[in-house]
Coordinates of C-alpha atoms and ligand atoms in Angstrom, one line a residue:
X1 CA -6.0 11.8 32.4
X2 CA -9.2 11.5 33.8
X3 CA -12.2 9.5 31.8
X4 CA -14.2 12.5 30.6
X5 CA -10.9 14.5 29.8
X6 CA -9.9 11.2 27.7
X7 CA -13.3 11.4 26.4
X8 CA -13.5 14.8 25.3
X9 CA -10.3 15.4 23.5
X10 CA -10.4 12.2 21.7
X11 CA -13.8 13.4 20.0
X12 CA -12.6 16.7 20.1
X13 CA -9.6 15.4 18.3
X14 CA -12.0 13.9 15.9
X15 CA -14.2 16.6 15.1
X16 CA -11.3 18.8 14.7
X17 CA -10.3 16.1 11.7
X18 CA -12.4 18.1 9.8
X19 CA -15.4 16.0 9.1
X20 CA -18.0 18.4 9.1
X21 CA -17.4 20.1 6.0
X22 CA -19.8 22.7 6.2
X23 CA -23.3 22.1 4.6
X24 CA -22.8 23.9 1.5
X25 CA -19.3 24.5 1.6
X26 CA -17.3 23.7 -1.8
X27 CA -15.7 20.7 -2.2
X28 CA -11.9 21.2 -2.6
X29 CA -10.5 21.5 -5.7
X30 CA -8.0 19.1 -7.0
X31 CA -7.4 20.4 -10.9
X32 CA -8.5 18.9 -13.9
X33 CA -7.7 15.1 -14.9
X34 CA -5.0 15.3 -17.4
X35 CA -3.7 13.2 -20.4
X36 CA -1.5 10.7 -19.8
X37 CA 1.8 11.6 -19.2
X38 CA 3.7 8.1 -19.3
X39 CA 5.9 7.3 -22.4
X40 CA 4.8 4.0 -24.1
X41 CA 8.3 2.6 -23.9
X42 CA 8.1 3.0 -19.5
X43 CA 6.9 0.2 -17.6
X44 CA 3.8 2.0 -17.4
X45 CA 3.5 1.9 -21.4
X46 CA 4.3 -1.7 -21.1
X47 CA 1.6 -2.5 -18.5
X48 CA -1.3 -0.7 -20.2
X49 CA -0.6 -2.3 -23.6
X50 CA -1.5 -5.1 -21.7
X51 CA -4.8 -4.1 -19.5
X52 CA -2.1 -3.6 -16.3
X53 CA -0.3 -0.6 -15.0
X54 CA 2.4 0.3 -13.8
X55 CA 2.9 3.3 -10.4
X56 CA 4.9 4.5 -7.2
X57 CA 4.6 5.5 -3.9
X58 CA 6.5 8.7 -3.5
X59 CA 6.7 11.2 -0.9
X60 CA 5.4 14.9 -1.7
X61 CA 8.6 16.5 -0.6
X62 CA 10.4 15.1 -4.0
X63 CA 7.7 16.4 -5.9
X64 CA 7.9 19.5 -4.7
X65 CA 11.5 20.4 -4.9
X66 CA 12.4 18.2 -8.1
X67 CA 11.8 19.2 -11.8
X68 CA 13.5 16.1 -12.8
X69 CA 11.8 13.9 -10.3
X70 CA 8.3 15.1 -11.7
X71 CA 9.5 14.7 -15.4
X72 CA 10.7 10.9 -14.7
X73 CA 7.0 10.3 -11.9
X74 CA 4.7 11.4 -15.3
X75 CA 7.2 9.4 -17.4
X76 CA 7.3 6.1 -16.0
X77 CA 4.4 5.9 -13.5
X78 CA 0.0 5.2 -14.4
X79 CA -0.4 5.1 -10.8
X80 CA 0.7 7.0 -7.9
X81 CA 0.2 7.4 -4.0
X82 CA 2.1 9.4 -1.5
X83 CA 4.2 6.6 0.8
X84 CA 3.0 8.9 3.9
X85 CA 0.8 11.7 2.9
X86 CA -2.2 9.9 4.1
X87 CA -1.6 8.4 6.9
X88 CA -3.0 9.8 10.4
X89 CA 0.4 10.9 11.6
X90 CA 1.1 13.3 8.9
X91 CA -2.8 14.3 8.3
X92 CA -3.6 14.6 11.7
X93 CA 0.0 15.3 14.1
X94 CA -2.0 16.8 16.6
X95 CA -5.6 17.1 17.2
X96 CA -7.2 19.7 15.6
X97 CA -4.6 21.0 13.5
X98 CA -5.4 18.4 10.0
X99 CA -2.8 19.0 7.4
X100 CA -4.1 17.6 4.0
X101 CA -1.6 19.7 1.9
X102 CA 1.4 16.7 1.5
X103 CA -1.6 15.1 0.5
X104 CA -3.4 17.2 -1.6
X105 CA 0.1 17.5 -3.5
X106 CA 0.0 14.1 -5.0
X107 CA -3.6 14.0 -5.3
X108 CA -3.1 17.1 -7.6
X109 CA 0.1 15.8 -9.3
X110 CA -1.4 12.4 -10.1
X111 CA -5.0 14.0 -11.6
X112 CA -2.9 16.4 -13.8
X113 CA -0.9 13.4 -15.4
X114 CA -3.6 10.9 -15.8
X115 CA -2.7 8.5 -13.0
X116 CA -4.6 6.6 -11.1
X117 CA -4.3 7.3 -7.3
X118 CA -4.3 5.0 -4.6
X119 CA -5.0 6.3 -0.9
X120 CA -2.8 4.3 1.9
X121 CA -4.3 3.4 4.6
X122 CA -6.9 4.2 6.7
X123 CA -6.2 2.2 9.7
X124 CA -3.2 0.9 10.6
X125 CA -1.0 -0.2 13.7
X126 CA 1.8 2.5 13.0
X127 CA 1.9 5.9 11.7
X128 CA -0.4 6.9 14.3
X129 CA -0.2 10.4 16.3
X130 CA 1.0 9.8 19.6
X131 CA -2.6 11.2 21.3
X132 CA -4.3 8.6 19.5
X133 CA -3.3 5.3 21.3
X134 CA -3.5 6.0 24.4
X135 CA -7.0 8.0 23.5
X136 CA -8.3 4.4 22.1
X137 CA -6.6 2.8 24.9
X138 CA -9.4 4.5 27.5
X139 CA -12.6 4.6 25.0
X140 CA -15.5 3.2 25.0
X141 CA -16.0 1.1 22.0
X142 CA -18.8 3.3 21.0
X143 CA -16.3 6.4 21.3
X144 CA -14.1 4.3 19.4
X145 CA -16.5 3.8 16.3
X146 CA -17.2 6.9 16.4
X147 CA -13.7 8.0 16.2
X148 CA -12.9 5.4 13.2
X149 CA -15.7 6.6 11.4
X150 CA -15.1 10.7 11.7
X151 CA -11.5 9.9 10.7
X152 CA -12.4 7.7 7.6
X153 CA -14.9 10.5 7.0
X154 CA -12.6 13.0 7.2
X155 CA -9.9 11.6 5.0
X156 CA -11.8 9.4 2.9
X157 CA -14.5 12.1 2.0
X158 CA -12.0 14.7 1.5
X159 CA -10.4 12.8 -1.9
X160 CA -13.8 11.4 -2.6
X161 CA -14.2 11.1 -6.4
X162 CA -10.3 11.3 -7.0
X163 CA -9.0 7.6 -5.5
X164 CA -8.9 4.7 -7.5
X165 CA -8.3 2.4 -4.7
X166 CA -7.8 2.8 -1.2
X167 CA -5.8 0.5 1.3
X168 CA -8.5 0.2 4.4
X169 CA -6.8 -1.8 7.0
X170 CA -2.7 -2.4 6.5
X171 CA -1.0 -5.2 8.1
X172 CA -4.0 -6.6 10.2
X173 CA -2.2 -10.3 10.5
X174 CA 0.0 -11.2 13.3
X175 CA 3.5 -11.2 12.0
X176 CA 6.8 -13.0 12.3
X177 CA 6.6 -14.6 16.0
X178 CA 3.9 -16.4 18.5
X179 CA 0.9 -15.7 17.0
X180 CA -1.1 -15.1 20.1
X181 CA -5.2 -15.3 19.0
X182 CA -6.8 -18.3 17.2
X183 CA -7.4 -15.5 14.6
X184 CA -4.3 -14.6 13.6
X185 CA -4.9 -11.3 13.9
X186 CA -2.1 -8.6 14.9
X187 CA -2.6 -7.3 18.4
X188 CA -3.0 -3.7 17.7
X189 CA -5.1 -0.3 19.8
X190 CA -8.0 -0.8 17.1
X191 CA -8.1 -4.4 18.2
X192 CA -8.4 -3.7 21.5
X193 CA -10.5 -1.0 21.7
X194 CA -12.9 -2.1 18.8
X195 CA -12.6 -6.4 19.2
X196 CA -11.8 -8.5 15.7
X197 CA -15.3 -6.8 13.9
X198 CA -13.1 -3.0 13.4
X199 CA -11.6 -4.8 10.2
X200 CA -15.4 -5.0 8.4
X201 CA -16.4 -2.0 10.4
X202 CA -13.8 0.2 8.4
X203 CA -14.5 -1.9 5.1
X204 CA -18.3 -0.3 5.2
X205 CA -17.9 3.2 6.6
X206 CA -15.1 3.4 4.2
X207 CA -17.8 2.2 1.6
X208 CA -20.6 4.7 3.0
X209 CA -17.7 7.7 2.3
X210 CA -16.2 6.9 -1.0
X211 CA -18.7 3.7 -2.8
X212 CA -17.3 4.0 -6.1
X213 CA -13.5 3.5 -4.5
X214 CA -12.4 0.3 -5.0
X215 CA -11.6 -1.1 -1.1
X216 CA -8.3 -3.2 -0.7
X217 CA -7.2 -5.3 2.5
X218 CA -3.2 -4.3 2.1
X219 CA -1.1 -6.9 3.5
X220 CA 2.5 -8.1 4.1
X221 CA 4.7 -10.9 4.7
X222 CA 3.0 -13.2 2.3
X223 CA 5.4 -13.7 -0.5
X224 CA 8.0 -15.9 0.6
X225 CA 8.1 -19.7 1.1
X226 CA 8.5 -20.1 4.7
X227 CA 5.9 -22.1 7.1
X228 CA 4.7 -19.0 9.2
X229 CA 4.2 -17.2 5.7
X230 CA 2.5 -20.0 4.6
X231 CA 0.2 -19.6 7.7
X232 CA -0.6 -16.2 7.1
X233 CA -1.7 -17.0 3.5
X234 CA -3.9 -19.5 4.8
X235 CA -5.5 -17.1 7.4
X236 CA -5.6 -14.5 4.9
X237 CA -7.8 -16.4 2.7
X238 CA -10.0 -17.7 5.8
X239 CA -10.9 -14.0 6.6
X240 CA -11.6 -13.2 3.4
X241 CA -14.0 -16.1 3.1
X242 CA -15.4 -14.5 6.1
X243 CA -15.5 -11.0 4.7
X244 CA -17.4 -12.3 1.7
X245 CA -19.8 -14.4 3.4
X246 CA -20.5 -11.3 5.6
X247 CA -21.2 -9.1 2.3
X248 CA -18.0 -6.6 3.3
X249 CA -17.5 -4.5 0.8
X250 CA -14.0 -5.2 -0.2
X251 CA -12.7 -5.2 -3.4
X252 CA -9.1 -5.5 -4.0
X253 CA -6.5 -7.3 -2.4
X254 CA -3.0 -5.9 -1.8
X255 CA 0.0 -8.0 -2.0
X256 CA 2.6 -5.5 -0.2
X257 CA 6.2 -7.7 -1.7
X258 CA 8.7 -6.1 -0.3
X259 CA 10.8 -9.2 -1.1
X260 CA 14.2 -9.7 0.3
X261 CA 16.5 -11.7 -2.3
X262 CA 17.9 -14.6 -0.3
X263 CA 14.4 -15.5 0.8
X264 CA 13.3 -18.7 -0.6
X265 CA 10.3 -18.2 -3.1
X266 CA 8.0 -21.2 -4.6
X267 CA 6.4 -20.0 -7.6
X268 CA 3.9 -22.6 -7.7
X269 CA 2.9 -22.1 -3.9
X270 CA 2.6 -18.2 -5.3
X271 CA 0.4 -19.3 -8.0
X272 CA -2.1 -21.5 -6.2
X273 CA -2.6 -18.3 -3.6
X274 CA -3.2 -15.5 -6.2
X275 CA -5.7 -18.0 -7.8
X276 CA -7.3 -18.5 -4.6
X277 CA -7.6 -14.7 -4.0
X278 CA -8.9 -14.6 -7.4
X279 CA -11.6 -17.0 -6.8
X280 CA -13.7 -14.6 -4.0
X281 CA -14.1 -12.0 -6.9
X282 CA -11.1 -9.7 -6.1
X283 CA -8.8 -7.7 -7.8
X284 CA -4.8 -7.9 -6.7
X285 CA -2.4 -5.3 -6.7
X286 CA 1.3 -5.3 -5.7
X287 CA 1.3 -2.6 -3.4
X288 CA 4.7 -2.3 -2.5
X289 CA 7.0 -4.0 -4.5
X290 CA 10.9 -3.9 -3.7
X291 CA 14.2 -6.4 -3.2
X292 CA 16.2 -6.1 -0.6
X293 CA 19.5 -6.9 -1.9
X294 CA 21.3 -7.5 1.8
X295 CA 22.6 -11.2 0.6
X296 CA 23.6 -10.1 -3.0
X297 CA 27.3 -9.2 -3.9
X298 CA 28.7 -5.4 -3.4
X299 CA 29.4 -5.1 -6.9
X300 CA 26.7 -3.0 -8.5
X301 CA 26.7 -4.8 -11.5
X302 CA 26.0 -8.2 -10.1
X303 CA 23.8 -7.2 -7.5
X304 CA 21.6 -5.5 -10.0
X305 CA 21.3 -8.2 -12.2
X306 CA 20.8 -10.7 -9.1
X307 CA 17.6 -8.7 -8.1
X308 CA 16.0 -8.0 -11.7
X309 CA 16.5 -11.7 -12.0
X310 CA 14.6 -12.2 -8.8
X311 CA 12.4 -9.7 -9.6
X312 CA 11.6 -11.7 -13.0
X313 CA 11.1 -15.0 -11.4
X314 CA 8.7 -13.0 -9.1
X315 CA 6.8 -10.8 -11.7
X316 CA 6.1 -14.1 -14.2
X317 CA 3.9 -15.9 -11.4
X318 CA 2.0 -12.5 -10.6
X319 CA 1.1 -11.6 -14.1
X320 CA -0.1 -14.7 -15.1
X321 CA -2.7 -14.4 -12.7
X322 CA -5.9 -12.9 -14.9
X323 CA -7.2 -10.8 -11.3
X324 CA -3.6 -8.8 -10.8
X325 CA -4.3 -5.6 -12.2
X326 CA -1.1 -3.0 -10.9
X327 CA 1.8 -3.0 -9.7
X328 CA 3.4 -0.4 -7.4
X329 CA 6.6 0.3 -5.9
X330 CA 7.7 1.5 -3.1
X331 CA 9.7 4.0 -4.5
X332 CA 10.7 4.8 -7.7
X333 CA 14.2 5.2 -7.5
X334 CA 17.1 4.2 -5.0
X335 CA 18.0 7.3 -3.6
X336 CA 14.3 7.3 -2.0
X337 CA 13.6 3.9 -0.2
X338 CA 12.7 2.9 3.6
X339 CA 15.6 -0.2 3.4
X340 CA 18.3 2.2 4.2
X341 CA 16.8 3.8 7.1
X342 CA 15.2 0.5 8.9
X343 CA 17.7 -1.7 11.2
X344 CA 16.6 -5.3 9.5
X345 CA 17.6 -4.4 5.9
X346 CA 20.3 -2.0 6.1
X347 CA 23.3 -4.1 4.4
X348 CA 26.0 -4.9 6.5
X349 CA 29.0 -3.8 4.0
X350 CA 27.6 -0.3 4.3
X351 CA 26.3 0.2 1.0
X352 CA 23.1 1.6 -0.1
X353 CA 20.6 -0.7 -1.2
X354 CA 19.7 -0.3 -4.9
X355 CA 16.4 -2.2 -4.5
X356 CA 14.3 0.2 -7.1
X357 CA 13.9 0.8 -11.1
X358 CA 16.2 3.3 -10.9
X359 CA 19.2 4.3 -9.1
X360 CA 20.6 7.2 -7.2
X361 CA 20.7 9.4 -10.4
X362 CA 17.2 8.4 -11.7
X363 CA 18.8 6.0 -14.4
X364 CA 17.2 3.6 -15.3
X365 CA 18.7 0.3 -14.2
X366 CA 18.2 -3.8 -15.1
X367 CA 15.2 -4.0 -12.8
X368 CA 13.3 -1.3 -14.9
X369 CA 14.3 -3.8 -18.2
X370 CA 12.7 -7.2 -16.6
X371 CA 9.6 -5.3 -15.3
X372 CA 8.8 -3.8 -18.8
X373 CA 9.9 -7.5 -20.5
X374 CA 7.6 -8.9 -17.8
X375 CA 4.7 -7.3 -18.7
X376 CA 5.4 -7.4 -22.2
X377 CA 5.6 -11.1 -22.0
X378 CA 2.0 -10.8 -19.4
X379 CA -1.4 -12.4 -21.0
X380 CA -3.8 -9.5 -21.9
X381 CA -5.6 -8.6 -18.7
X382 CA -8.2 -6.0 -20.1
X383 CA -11.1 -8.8 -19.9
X384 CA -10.8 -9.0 -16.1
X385 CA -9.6 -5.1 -15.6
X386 CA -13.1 -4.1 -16.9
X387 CA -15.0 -6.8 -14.9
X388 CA -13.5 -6.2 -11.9
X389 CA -13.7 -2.5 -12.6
X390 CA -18.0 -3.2 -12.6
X391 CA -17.7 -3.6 -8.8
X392 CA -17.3 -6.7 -8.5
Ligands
9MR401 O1 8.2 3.9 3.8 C1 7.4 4.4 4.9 C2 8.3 5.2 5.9 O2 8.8 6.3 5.2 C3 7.5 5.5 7.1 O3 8.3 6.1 8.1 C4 6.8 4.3 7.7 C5 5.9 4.6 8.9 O4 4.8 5.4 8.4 O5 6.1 3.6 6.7 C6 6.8 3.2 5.6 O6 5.9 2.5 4.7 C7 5.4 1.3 5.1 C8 4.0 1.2 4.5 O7 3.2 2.3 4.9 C9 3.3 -0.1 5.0 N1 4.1 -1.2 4.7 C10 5.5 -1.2 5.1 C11 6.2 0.1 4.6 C12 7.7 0.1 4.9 O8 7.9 0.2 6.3

């Protein structure tokens, strides 16, 4: 492809996003914000009593083809995102063509139940179309900014008003491996095509779209007590010092936990990091909570109770912390979860994981019971919910 040809159908790409909404034109219509929906008894009940709350990622599909999944989503969930819905693979497959309505399903489902919606994520490494790489690949950095910001225009602008919270940047950290910059920062096409600054770049045009959205830095790998985890909580905090000092305008900080059971865990490690997010002003959220239960024993009884004790151990460090404010899985119930599908986690006897508050049949199972006794046994957080919720 030559340069202008690159050139032309990346901003053509862009433009066909959908960012101009017409001067004038209506803003779409997402429905009425509803009561809540949740019974007090849910983990969602539980959390609220206590300043918290409780949500899912979920994908539209379910919602549109289940009556019971939508009874048991307004029962048991405050908060709610679609797991892909938003992502620039599914809004945006091919230039030109934006497809909101996966999307605007949740958006709609969540608004007329009361929940809070989280958007996830603006810019990450995966989930992109496949003209986008090699698009940023050949740009400019100024076509590349420009780029970013008609996407995050597009997207952002679109559910203006109706997000809660949106997940900026995913996953910028180098992972598991040689970490190859003094940075720590995961080699990625926005990195190379935009240098280390695209991380506060999306933090403000994200800002300039949607100010009264609260803007989270999602990240993962940063739960367990191993030494490159511990290195990745250290650089986490670094940038963030960073990020403050440079007035970013981030908000929240997302705590992905996708925990996998035989992985050691030191609470007090835990503690000492949430306090330290805590300390720069921000608000935390568990993104993405589940267990894999690959280690634990076939036997569905055991390796239930094996990860709701896990899950316990886990959930008493993070809601101690005043500056946690939700929790969110990644999922809501085992017949819907990534673990099965992904070569890493899939367990080795066969079996389907059951990593989720529910299982298969949408019963509820002991890792529903020690997150609602966690939060019932949480400190109040209201004092800090309403702070935080000033902008700070
Ligand atoms: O669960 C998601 C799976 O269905 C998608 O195929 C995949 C790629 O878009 O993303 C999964 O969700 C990921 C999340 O967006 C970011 N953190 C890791 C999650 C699990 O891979």
């Amino acid at each position: 492809m030559s340069m202008s040809l690159n050139r032309r159908s990346l901003l053509a790409g862009a433009a066909a996003a959908g960012l101009a909404r017409p001067a004038g034109a209506a803003a779409p219509d997402f429905g009425p914000v509803g009561k809540p929906s949740w019974s007090a008894d849910g983990p969602q009940g539980a959390a609220a009593a206590k300043g918290l709350a409780f949500g899912a990622a979920v994908p539209s599909n379910l919602l549109n083809h289940s009556a019971e999944f939508r009874r048991i989503l307004a029962r048991e969930c405050g908060v709610l995102l679609g797991n892909n819905e938003m992502k620039m693979a599914v809004v945006l497959p091919e230039p030109g063509r934006p497809d909101f309505a996966p999307a605007d399903a949740i958006v709609r489902f969540g608004r007329a139940h009361g929940q809070s919606l989280r958007g996830h994520a603006l810019v990450w490494h995966e989930a992109l179309p496949n003209w986008v790489a090699p698009l940023l690949d050949h740009a400019s950095q100024g076509q590349a900014e420009d780029f970013l910001r008609r996407w995050i225009g597009t997207v952002a602008g679109r559910y203006r008003g109706t997000i809660a919270s949106w997940d900026v940047v995913n996953e910028v950290l180098a992972g598991y491996g040689p970490v190859h910059r003094a940075d720590g920062l995961r080699e990625t096409p926005w990195l190379a095509a935009l240098g280390p600054d695209y991380i506060d770049l999306a933090f403000r045009l994200a800002h300039e779209t949607d100010p009264r959205a609260a803007l989270a830095w999602n990240e993962d790998s940063l739960e367990h007590a191993f030494d490159w985890v511990e290195a990745r909580r250290v650089r986490a905090l670094k940038r963030l010092e960073g990020m403050r000092a440079r007035g970013v305008p981030i908000r929240r900080f997302g705590i992905q936990a996708h925990l996998v059971g035989d992985h050691p865990f030191d609470p007090k490690a835990f503690r000492r990091f949430l306090a330290e997010l805590g300390q720069f002003g921000l608000g935390i959220e568990i993104t993405e909570l589940d267990i894999d239960d690959k280690a634990f024993p076939a036997d569905p009884a055991a390796r239930d109770r094996a990860v709701a004790d896990f899950l316990r151990r886990f959930l008493d460090v993070v809601l101690d912390e005043p500056a946690v404010l939700n929790v969110v899985t990644w999922g809501l119930f085992d017949g819907d979860t990534w673990l099965n599908d992904h070569p890493d986690h899939r367990r080795r006897d066969g079996l389907r994981q059951r990593p989720l508050p529910l299982d298969e049949m949408m019963r509820p199972k002991p890792f529903r019971e020690a997150l609602v006794a966690a939060f019932r046994h949480a400190p109040d957080h209201a004092a800090t919910r309403a702070r935080l919720r000033q902008g700070a």
